[in-house]
Amino acid sequence: MTSSTTRYSSVSITLHWLMFLLIVAVYACIELREYYPKGSDPRNALKAWHFTLGLSVLTLVVLRIAARAIYPAPAALSDLPLWQRQLASVTHILLYALMICMPIAGWVILSGEAKPVPFWGGLQLPPLIAENKPLAELVEEVHGTVGNIGYFLIGLHALGALAHHYVLKDSTLKRMLPGS
């Protein structure tokens, strides 16, 4: 359960990979909905899953932040150039901002459209704002743009991990792999 000076804690590793799967599912739901006509049951189901899974990301990111406070990350590899450590730090901050802001934006969109905010098991969350369709449209536009930026950030994060593993041949990726 504890982190060491060389590895992340098992809690952090579990939450990281669970978040990965959840974010893949969030993106998959919103992309796959395009294959179905507007108003169709499959399209509506994919949108509902997108909302529920997105709000689950928000729930898990809170747990990740708590886990990070309890089990601090191991120190960055000291032999890395400053620019690499800074790029990694900025990328992580932006990923956390994405995982917090995107679900809240989705919640605001549904609230502004006066639509129910579905969560697991038929639970509906309260609206964050009163009905405000112009604001919901604006937030939806930003949400879509930031979602596209998210592809880049996630790709940069994965590319960095793979570059460390295959090019630099250091332990950066191994520190976050389960059972390594």
XYZ file of N, CA, C and O in Angstrom, residues 21-167:
588
model
N -8.716 3.444 -17.963
C -9.822 2.693 -18.559
C -11.107 3.518 -18.593
O -11.845 3.503 -19.581
N -11.350 4.247 -17.536
C -12.546 5.076 -17.450
C -12.524 6.195 -18.495
O -13.520 6.443 -19.180
N -11.382 6.829 -18.661
C -11.266 7.919 -19.643
C -11.390 7.366 -21.064
O -12.034 7.987 -21.915
N -10.824 6.205 -21.326
C -11.003 5.570 -22.642
C -12.494 5.332 -22.885
O -13.016 5.617 -23.977
N -13.200 4.850 -21.880
C -14.637 4.584 -22.022
C -15.423 5.878 -22.239
O -16.353 5.911 -23.059
N -15.055 6.947 -21.539
C -15.727 8.243 -21.707
C -15.579 8.719 -23.150
O -16.555 9.109 -23.798
N -14.349 8.693 -23.645
C -14.101 9.125 -25.023
C -14.793 8.191 -26.020
O -15.361 8.650 -27.010
N -14.744 6.894 -25.773
C -15.368 5.936 -26.693
C -16.871 6.183 -26.788
O -17.432 6.176 -27.898
N -17.518 6.410 -25.668
C -18.970 6.643 -25.685
C -19.333 7.863 -26.518
O -20.269 7.824 -27.320
N -18.612 8.947 -26.351
C -18.977 10.166 -27.071
C -18.626 10.056 -28.548
O -19.305 10.632 -29.400
N -17.582 9.317 -28.876
C -17.231 9.133 -30.291
C -18.174 8.140 -30.972
O -18.602 8.368 -32.107
N -18.503 7.060 -30.310
C -19.361 6.028 -30.902
C -20.790 6.505 -31.112
O -21.491 6.004 -31.992
N -21.237 7.460 -30.337
C -22.604 7.951 -30.486
C -22.854 8.502 -31.886
O -23.974 8.491 -32.378
N -21.799 8.971 -32.527
C -21.916 9.557 -33.871
C -22.372 8.541 -34.912
O -22.835 8.934 -35.978
N -22.246 7.264 -34.623
C -22.649 6.225 -35.574
C -24.154 5.960 -35.554
O -24.648 5.174 -36.355
N -24.855 6.611 -34.634
C -26.286 6.381 -34.496
C -27.048 7.675 -34.755
O -26.563 8.765 -34.446
N -28.249 7.566 -35.301
C -29.025 8.785 -35.585
C -29.435 9.508 -34.301
O -29.641 8.885 -33.256
N -29.544 10.831 -34.420
C -29.984 11.633 -33.275
C -31.346 11.154 -32.798
O -32.220 10.851 -33.598
N -31.474 11.069 -31.477
C -32.729 10.630 -30.879
C -32.885 9.130 -30.773
O -33.830 8.654 -30.143
N -31.958 8.347 -31.353
C -32.078 6.884 -31.285
C -31.680 6.386 -29.895
O -30.925 7.038 -29.173
N -32.203 5.222 -29.551
C -31.901 4.647 -28.233
C -30.403 4.398 -28.029
O -29.875 4.741 -26.964
N -29.700 3.798 -29.013
C -28.263 3.570 -28.788
C -27.483 4.875 -28.582
O -26.610 4.957 -27.725
N -27.819 5.893 -29.358
C -27.132 7.185 -29.215
C -27.396 7.785 -27.834
O -26.479 8.260 -27.166
N -28.661 7.755 -27.412
C -29.004 8.290 -26.089
C -28.338 7.494 -24.969
O -27.900 8.066 -23.970
N -28.248 6.184 -25.139
C -27.590 5.345 -24.123
C -26.100 5.677 -24.039
O -25.550 5.785 -22.934
N -25.455 5.861 -25.186
C -24.023 6.209 -25.177
C -23.788 7.573 -24.533
O -22.815 7.766 -23.801
N -24.683 8.513 -24.796
C -24.555 9.830 -24.157
C -24.739 9.712 -22.642
O -23.999 10.320 -21.869
N -25.723 8.915 -22.222
C -25.948 8.734 -20.782
C -24.729 8.086 -20.131
O -24.318 8.480 -19.026
N -24.135 7.086 -20.809
C -22.923 6.465 -20.279
C -21.770 7.463 -20.243
O -20.967 7.465 -19.304
N -21.691 8.326 -21.260
C -20.651 9.361 -21.285
C -20.786 10.249 -20.045
O -19.784 10.538 -19.381
N -22.001 10.652 -19.725
C -22.218 11.514 -18.558
C -21.856 10.784 -17.271
O -21.130 11.310 -16.424
N -22.367 9.562 -17.121
C -22.126 8.798 -15.894
C -20.635 8.505 -15.703
O -20.093 8.691 -14.619
N -19.989 8.052 -16.772
C -18.558 7.740 -16.663
C -17.733 8.998 -16.448
O -16.747 8.990 -15.707
N -18.135 10.098 -17.088
C -17.438 11.361 -16.882
C -17.512 11.812 -15.433
O -16.510 12.244 -14.845
N -18.687 11.697 -14.837
C -18.821 12.057 -13.421
C -18.063 11.074 -12.528
O -17.582 11.441 -11.456
N -17.910 9.846 -12.985
C -17.100 8.870 -12.250
C -15.631 9.275 -12.273
O -14.903 9.053 -11.297
N -15.190 9.859 -13.383
C -13.817 10.393 -13.453
C -13.630 11.435 -12.361
O -12.617 11.438 -11.651
N -14.607 12.323 -12.208
C -14.518 13.348 -11.169
C -14.416 12.717 -9.780
O -13.605 13.136 -8.949
N -15.203 11.694 -9.541
C -15.164 11.002 -8.244
C -13.785 10.381 -8.004
O -13.201 10.539 -6.932
N -13.265 9.695 -9.025
C -11.974 9.027 -8.854
C -10.804 10.004 -8.769
O -9.823 9.722 -8.086
N -10.911 11.146 -9.438
C -9.799 12.090 -9.354
C -9.689 12.646 -7.937
O -8.585 12.908 -7.453
N -10.810 12.788 -7.268
C -10.766 13.213 -5.859
C -10.036 12.159 -5.032
O -9.183 12.492 -4.195
N -10.329 10.890 -5.295
C -9.628 9.808 -4.592
C -8.136 9.810 -4.947
O -7.291 9.556 -4.086
N -7.809 10.094 -6.209
C -6.393 10.143 -6.622
C -5.647 11.250 -5.902
O -4.499 11.063 -5.495
N -6.280 12.391 -5.775
C -5.637 13.511 -5.077
C -5.422 13.156 -3.612
O -4.357 13.417 -3.046
N -6.426 12.517 -2.995
C -6.276 12.081 -1.597
C -5.160 11.049 -1.484
O -4.325 11.119 -0.568
N -5.117 10.101 -2.415
C -4.064 9.082 -2.390
C -2.697 9.720 -2.570
O -1.722 9.311 -1.925
N -2.626 10.733 -3.421
C -1.340 11.418 -3.653
C -0.884 12.130 -2.389
O 0.317 12.199 -2.114
N -1.834 12.643 -1.605
C -1.485 13.312 -0.345
C -1.002 12.292 0.692
O -0.073 12.568 1.457
N -1.626 11.111 0.698
C -1.257 10.082 1.666
C 0.009 9.349 1.235
O 0.881 9.048 2.046
N 0.079 9.035 -0.050
C 1.216 8.298 -0.609
C 1.889 9.171 -1.665
O 1.560 9.081 -2.843
N 2.815 10.022 -1.266
C 3.448 10.926 -2.243
C 4.130 10.169 -3.372
O 4.563 9.028 -3.215
N 4.202 10.836 -4.507
C 4.878 10.249 -5.669
C 6.364 10.124 -5.377
O 6.929 10.941 -4.654
N 6.991 9.111 -5.936
C 8.443 9.024 -5.779
C 9.101 10.220 -6.475
O 8.518 10.815 -7.376
N 10.275 10.538 -6.041
C 11.001 11.668 -6.632
C 11.243 11.416 -8.114
O 11.421 10.275 -8.541
N 11.233 12.508 -8.878
C 11.559 12.390 -10.303
C 12.982 11.875 -10.436
O 13.827 12.115 -9.563
N 13.226 11.184 -11.511
C 14.574 10.677 -11.745
C 15.518 11.869 -11.886
O 15.306 12.753 -12.712
N 16.533 11.903 -11.073
C 17.389 13.084 -10.977
C 18.257 13.315 -12.207
O 18.723 14.424 -12.431
N 18.464 12.284 -13.004
C 19.332 12.457 -14.163
C 18.588 13.004 -15.384
O 19.180 13.166 -16.445
N 17.310 13.336 -15.216
C 16.547 13.907 -16.323
C 16.834 15.396 -16.444
O 16.953 16.098 -15.440
N 16.903 15.913 -17.659
C 17.084 17.352 -17.834
C 15.896 18.119 -17.240
O 14.773 17.613 -17.203
N 16.162 19.328 -16.814
C 15.142 20.163 -16.193
C 13.926 20.315 -17.101
O 12.794 20.234 -16.631
N 14.120 20.503 -18.404
C 12.991 20.717 -19.312
C 12.071 19.502 -19.342
O 10.855 19.645 -19.454
N 12.635 18.293 -19.217
C 11.804 17.086 -19.211
C 10.990 17.001 -17.925
O 9.811 16.645 -17.955
N 11.614 17.314 -16.810
C 10.887 17.299 -15.535
C 9.780 18.353 -15.541
O 8.678 18.100 -15.068
N 10.072 19.533 -16.111
C 9.062 20.587 -16.173
C 7.920 20.222 -17.116
O 6.755 20.457 -16.800
N 8.245 19.642 -18.272
C 7.204 19.219 -19.213
C 6.312 18.161 -18.575
O 5.081 18.219 -18.695
N 6.908 17.214 -17.875
C 6.123 16.174 -17.195
C 5.213 16.797 -16.141
O 4.033 16.436 -16.031
N 5.746 17.747 -15.391
C 4.963 18.405 -14.349
C 3.785 19.182 -14.935
O 2.645 19.060 -14.468
N 4.032 19.946 -15.968
C 2.960 20.722 -16.611
C 1.914 19.777 -17.212
O 0.702 20.010 -17.075
N 2.357 18.708 -17.851
C 1.429 17.747 -18.446
C 0.549 17.116 -17.368
O -0.669 17.003 -17.541
N 1.139 16.751 -16.238
C 0.349 16.163 -15.151
C -0.666 17.161 -14.600
O -1.821 16.802 -14.337
N -0.258 18.397 -14.420
C -1.181 19.422 -13.922
C -2.340 19.600 -14.896
O -3.507 19.664 -14.487
N -2.034 19.652 -16.197
C -3.092 19.814 -17.197
C -4.008 18.590 -17.252
O -5.222 18.728 -17.438
N -3.451 17.396 -17.068
C -4.287 16.196 -17.039
C -5.232 16.214 -15.832
O -6.410 15.862 -15.945
N -4.719 16.627 -14.679
C -5.591 16.734 -13.504
C -6.666 17.788 -13.735
O -7.837 17.590 -13.382
N -6.304 18.920 -14.337
C -7.292 19.961 -14.643
C -8.362 19.402 -15.586
O -9.562 19.663 -15.407
N -7.943 18.610 -16.571
C -8.868 17.984 -17.507
C -9.828 17.054 -16.764
O -11.044 17.095 -16.988
N -9.284 16.239 -15.862
C -10.104 15.259 -15.148
C -11.069 15.909 -14.154
O -12.072 15.306 -13.775
N -10.761 17.133 -13.747
C -11.652 17.855 -12.824
C -12.636 18.731 -13.596
O -13.838 18.696 -13.358
N -12.117 19.513 -14.528
C -12.947 20.516 -15.208
C -13.925 19.932 -16.223
O -15.048 20.432 -16.353
N -13.517 18.899 -16.928
C -14.405 18.341 -17.961
C -15.695 17.749 -17.367
O -16.782 18.040 -17.874
N -15.629 16.943 -16.312
C -16.884 16.442 -15.739
C -17.761 17.567 -15.171
O -18.982 17.536 -15.322
N -17.124 18.551 -14.557
C -17.904 19.678 -14.026
C -18.560 20.436 -15.178
O -19.730 20.828 -15.092
N -17.821 20.632 -16.275
C -18.401 21.302 -17.445
C -19.584 20.508 -17.988
O -20.624 21.092 -18.335
N -19.448 19.187 -18.059
C -20.560 18.361 -18.512
C -21.772 18.501 -17.603
O -22.918 18.573 -18.082
N -21.530 18.559 -16.321
C -22.597 18.736 -15.334
C -23.270 20.093 -15.538
O -24.497 20.209 -15.497
N -22.479 21.131 -15.778
C -23.019 22.471 -16.038
C -23.850 22.472 -17.316
O -24.927 23.092 -17.373
N -23.368 21.784 -18.359
C -24.105 21.723 -19.627
C -25.494 21.126 -19.406
O -26.511 21.707 -19.815
N -25.540 19.962 -18.769
C -26.838 19.322 -18.520
C -27.719 20.194 -17.641
O -28.927 20.311 -17.880
N -27.131 20.803 -16.632
C -27.900 21.682 -15.745
C -28.468 22.865 -16.514
O -29.654 23.195 -16.380
N -27.640 23.508 -17.332
C -28.077 24.665 -18.107
C -29.140 24.323 -19.133
O -29.964 25.164 -19.499
N -29.122 23.083 -19.609
C -30.143 22.625 -20.557
C -31.387 22.100 -19.840
O -32.326 21.626 -20.481
N -31.384 22.179 -18.520
C -32.493 21.691 -17.679
C -32.759 20.206 -17.921
O -33.896 19.744 -17.894
N -31.677 19.454 -18.151
C -31.783 18.011 -18.345
C -31.345 17.306 -17.062
O -30.554 17.859 -16.287
N -31.812 16.076 -16.856
C -31.353 15.328 -15.684
C -29.856 15.029 -15.791
O -29.306 14.907 -16.886
N -29.221 14.930 -14.644
C -27.784 14.628 -14.580
C -27.674 13.198 -14.046
O -27.682 12.969 -12.839
N -27.583 12.209 -14.975
C -27.608 10.814 -14.548
C -26.298 10.384 -13.900
O -25.220 10.819 -14.282
N -26.439 9.539 -12.908
C -25.283 8.920 -12.276
C -25.650 7.471 -12.033
O -26.762 7.045 -12.301
N -24.768 6.679 -11.518
C -24.959 5.233 -11.386
C -26.300 4.866 -10.742
O -26.748 5.512 -9.825
N -26.878 3.774 -11.244
C -28.058 3.179 -10.622
C -29.304 4.042 -10.661
O -30.141 3.956 -9.784
N -29.426 4.885 -11.658
C -30.612 5.717 -11.760
C -30.570 6.948 -10.875
O -31.537 7.713 -10.830
N -29.491 7.140 -10.159
C -29.339 8.327 -9.328
C -29.214 9.546 -10.226
O -28.586 9.490 -11.280
N -29.842 10.636 -9.832
C -29.697 11.882 -10.565
C -29.105 12.929 -9.629
O -29.570 13.095 -8.501
N -28.087 13.607 -10.119
C -27.434 14.643 -9.330
C -28.181 15.964 -9.480
O -28.809 16.212 -10.514
N -28.087 16.814 -8.482
C -28.776 18.105 -8.577
C -28.089 19.007 -9.607
O -26.893 18.858 -9.869
N -28.834 19.933 -10.197
C -28.208 20.840 -11.162
C -27.213 21.767 -10.462
O -27.395 22.124 -9.301
N -26.164 22.126 -11.189
C -25.184 23.070 -10.647
C -25.595 24.513 -10.892
O -25.183 25.407 -10.154
N -26.370 24.713 -11.970
C -26.853 26.058 -12.296
C -28.320 25.968 -12.695
O -28.816 24.885 -13.022
N -28.983 27.106 -12.696
C -30.361 27.160 -13.184
C -30.352 27.035 -14.706
O -29.300 27.195 -15.341
N -31.505 26.761 -15.269
C -31.597 26.643 -16.720
C -31.036 27.897 -17.389
O -31.389 29.026 -17.027
N -30.116 27.667 -18.329
C -29.470 28.773 -19.040
C -28.892 28.184 -20.324
O -27.720 27.818 -20.379
N -29.741 28.069 -21.334
C -29.336 27.403 -22.581
C -28.177 28.108 -23.286
O -27.270 27.426 -23.778
N -28.132 29.447 -23.343
C -26.972 30.083 -23.997
C -25.649 29.746 -23.291
O -24.642 29.477 -23.944
N -25.665 29.736 -21.973
C -24.459 29.376 -21.229
C -24.116 27.907 -21.475
O -22.948 27.555 -21.671
N -25.124 27.040 -21.486
C -24.897 25.609 -21.735
C -24.261 25.405 -23.103
O -23.337 24.594 -23.245
N -24.724 26.141 -24.121
C -24.141 26.028 -25.461
C -22.685 26.467 -25.474
O -21.839 25.824 -26.111
N -22.388 27.563 -24.788
C -21.009 28.057 -24.721
C -20.111 27.046 -24.016
O -19.023 26.711 -24.502
N -20.558 26.546 -22.888
C -19.771 25.567 -22.139
C -19.611 24.287 -22.957
O -18.535 23.675 -22.958
N -20.640 23.908 -23.705
C -20.543 22.703 -24.534
C -19.487 22.869 -25.629
O -18.739 21.941 -25.931
N -19.414 24.060 -26.200
C -18.396 24.334 -27.213
C -16.988 24.225 -26.611
O -16.100 23.599 -27.183
N -16.812 24.831 -25.451
C -15.510 24.765 -24.761
C -15.206 23.321 -24.371
O -14.082 22.851 -24.528
N -16.213 22.619 -23.882
C -16.072 21.218 -23.473
C -15.568 20.366 -24.640
O -14.653 19.550 -24.476
N -16.139 20.566 -25.818
C -15.708 19.818 -26.996
C -14.283 20.144 -27.399
O -13.489 19.251 -27.719
N -13.938 21.434 -27.358
C -12.574 21.849 -27.715
C -11.562 21.291 -26.722
O -10.524 20.743 -27.117
N -11.865 21.406 -25.443
C -10.949 20.900 -24.424
C -10.864 19.378 -24.502
O -9.794 18.801 -24.300
N -11.966 18.725 -24.845
C -11.939 17.273 -25.045
C -10.967 16.892 -26.144
O -10.222 15.917 -26.009
N -10.944 17.657 -27.224
C -9.986 17.399 -28.299
C -8.555 17.661 -27.838
O -7.642 16.914 -28.195
N -8.348 18.678 -27.042
C -7.020 18.943 -26.473
C -6.615 17.781 -25.566
O -5.443 17.415 -25.483
N -7.612 17.179 -24.905
C -7.353 16.029 -24.041
C -6.706 14.877 -24.785
O -5.832 14.192 -24.243
N -7.109 14.644 -26.033
C -6.466 13.600 -26.835
C -4.963 13.870 -26.924
O -4.141 12.961 -26.775
N -4.613 15.128 -27.178
C -3.203 15.511 -27.290
C -2.472 15.305 -25.965
O -1.383 14.731 -25.929
N -3.070 15.763 -24.861
C -2.424 15.624 -23.552
C -2.214 14.159 -23.166
O -1.145 13.782 -22.676
N -3.243 13.354 -23.383
C -3.138 11.933 -23.057
C -2.076 11.280 -23.943
O -1.256 10.482 -23.474
N -2.073 11.649 -25.211
C -1.053 11.124 -26.127
C 0.344 11.538 -25.723
O 1.281 10.734 -25.765
N 0.511 12.792 -25.318
C 1.817 13.284 -24.861
C 2.278 12.518 -23.627
O 3.444 12.124 -23.519
N 1.356 12.291 -22.706
C 1.658 11.540 -21.482
C 2.108 10.112 -21.831
O 3.143 9.639 -21.334
N 1.357 9.452 -22.703
C 1.705 8.077 -23.105
C 3.017 8.054 -23.883
O 3.864 7.181 -23.657
N 3.193 9.002 -24.783
C 4.425 9.077 -25.567
C 5.639 9.275 -24.664
O 6.678 8.643 -24.844
N 5.480 10.140 -23.665
C 6.575 10.354 -22.713
C 6.935 9.078 -21.977
O 8.112 8.732 -21.837
N 5.905 8.357 -21.506
C 6.166 7.100 -20.786
C 6.863 6.088 -21.685
O 7.825 5.423 -21.271
N 6.389 5.977 -22.927
C 7.001 5.026 -23.867
C 8.417 5.444 -24.254
O 9.307 4.596 -24.394
N 8.646 6.734 -24.405
C 9.995 7.222 -24.727
C 10.957 6.911 -23.583
O 12.102 6.493 -23.812
N 10.492 7.087 -22.360
C 11.342 6.751 -21.216
C 11.681 5.263 -21.212
O 12.808 4.879 -20.929
N 10.698 4.443 -21.530
C 10.899 3.001 -21.465
C 11.772 2.486 -22.614
O 12.699 1.708 -22.383
N 11.462 2.918 -23.842
C 12.123 2.337 -25.008
C 13.331 3.126 -25.513
O 14.238 2.534 -26.094
N 13.352 4.429 -25.300
C 14.469 5.239 -25.803
C 15.478 5.496 -24.685
O 16.662 5.188 -24.821
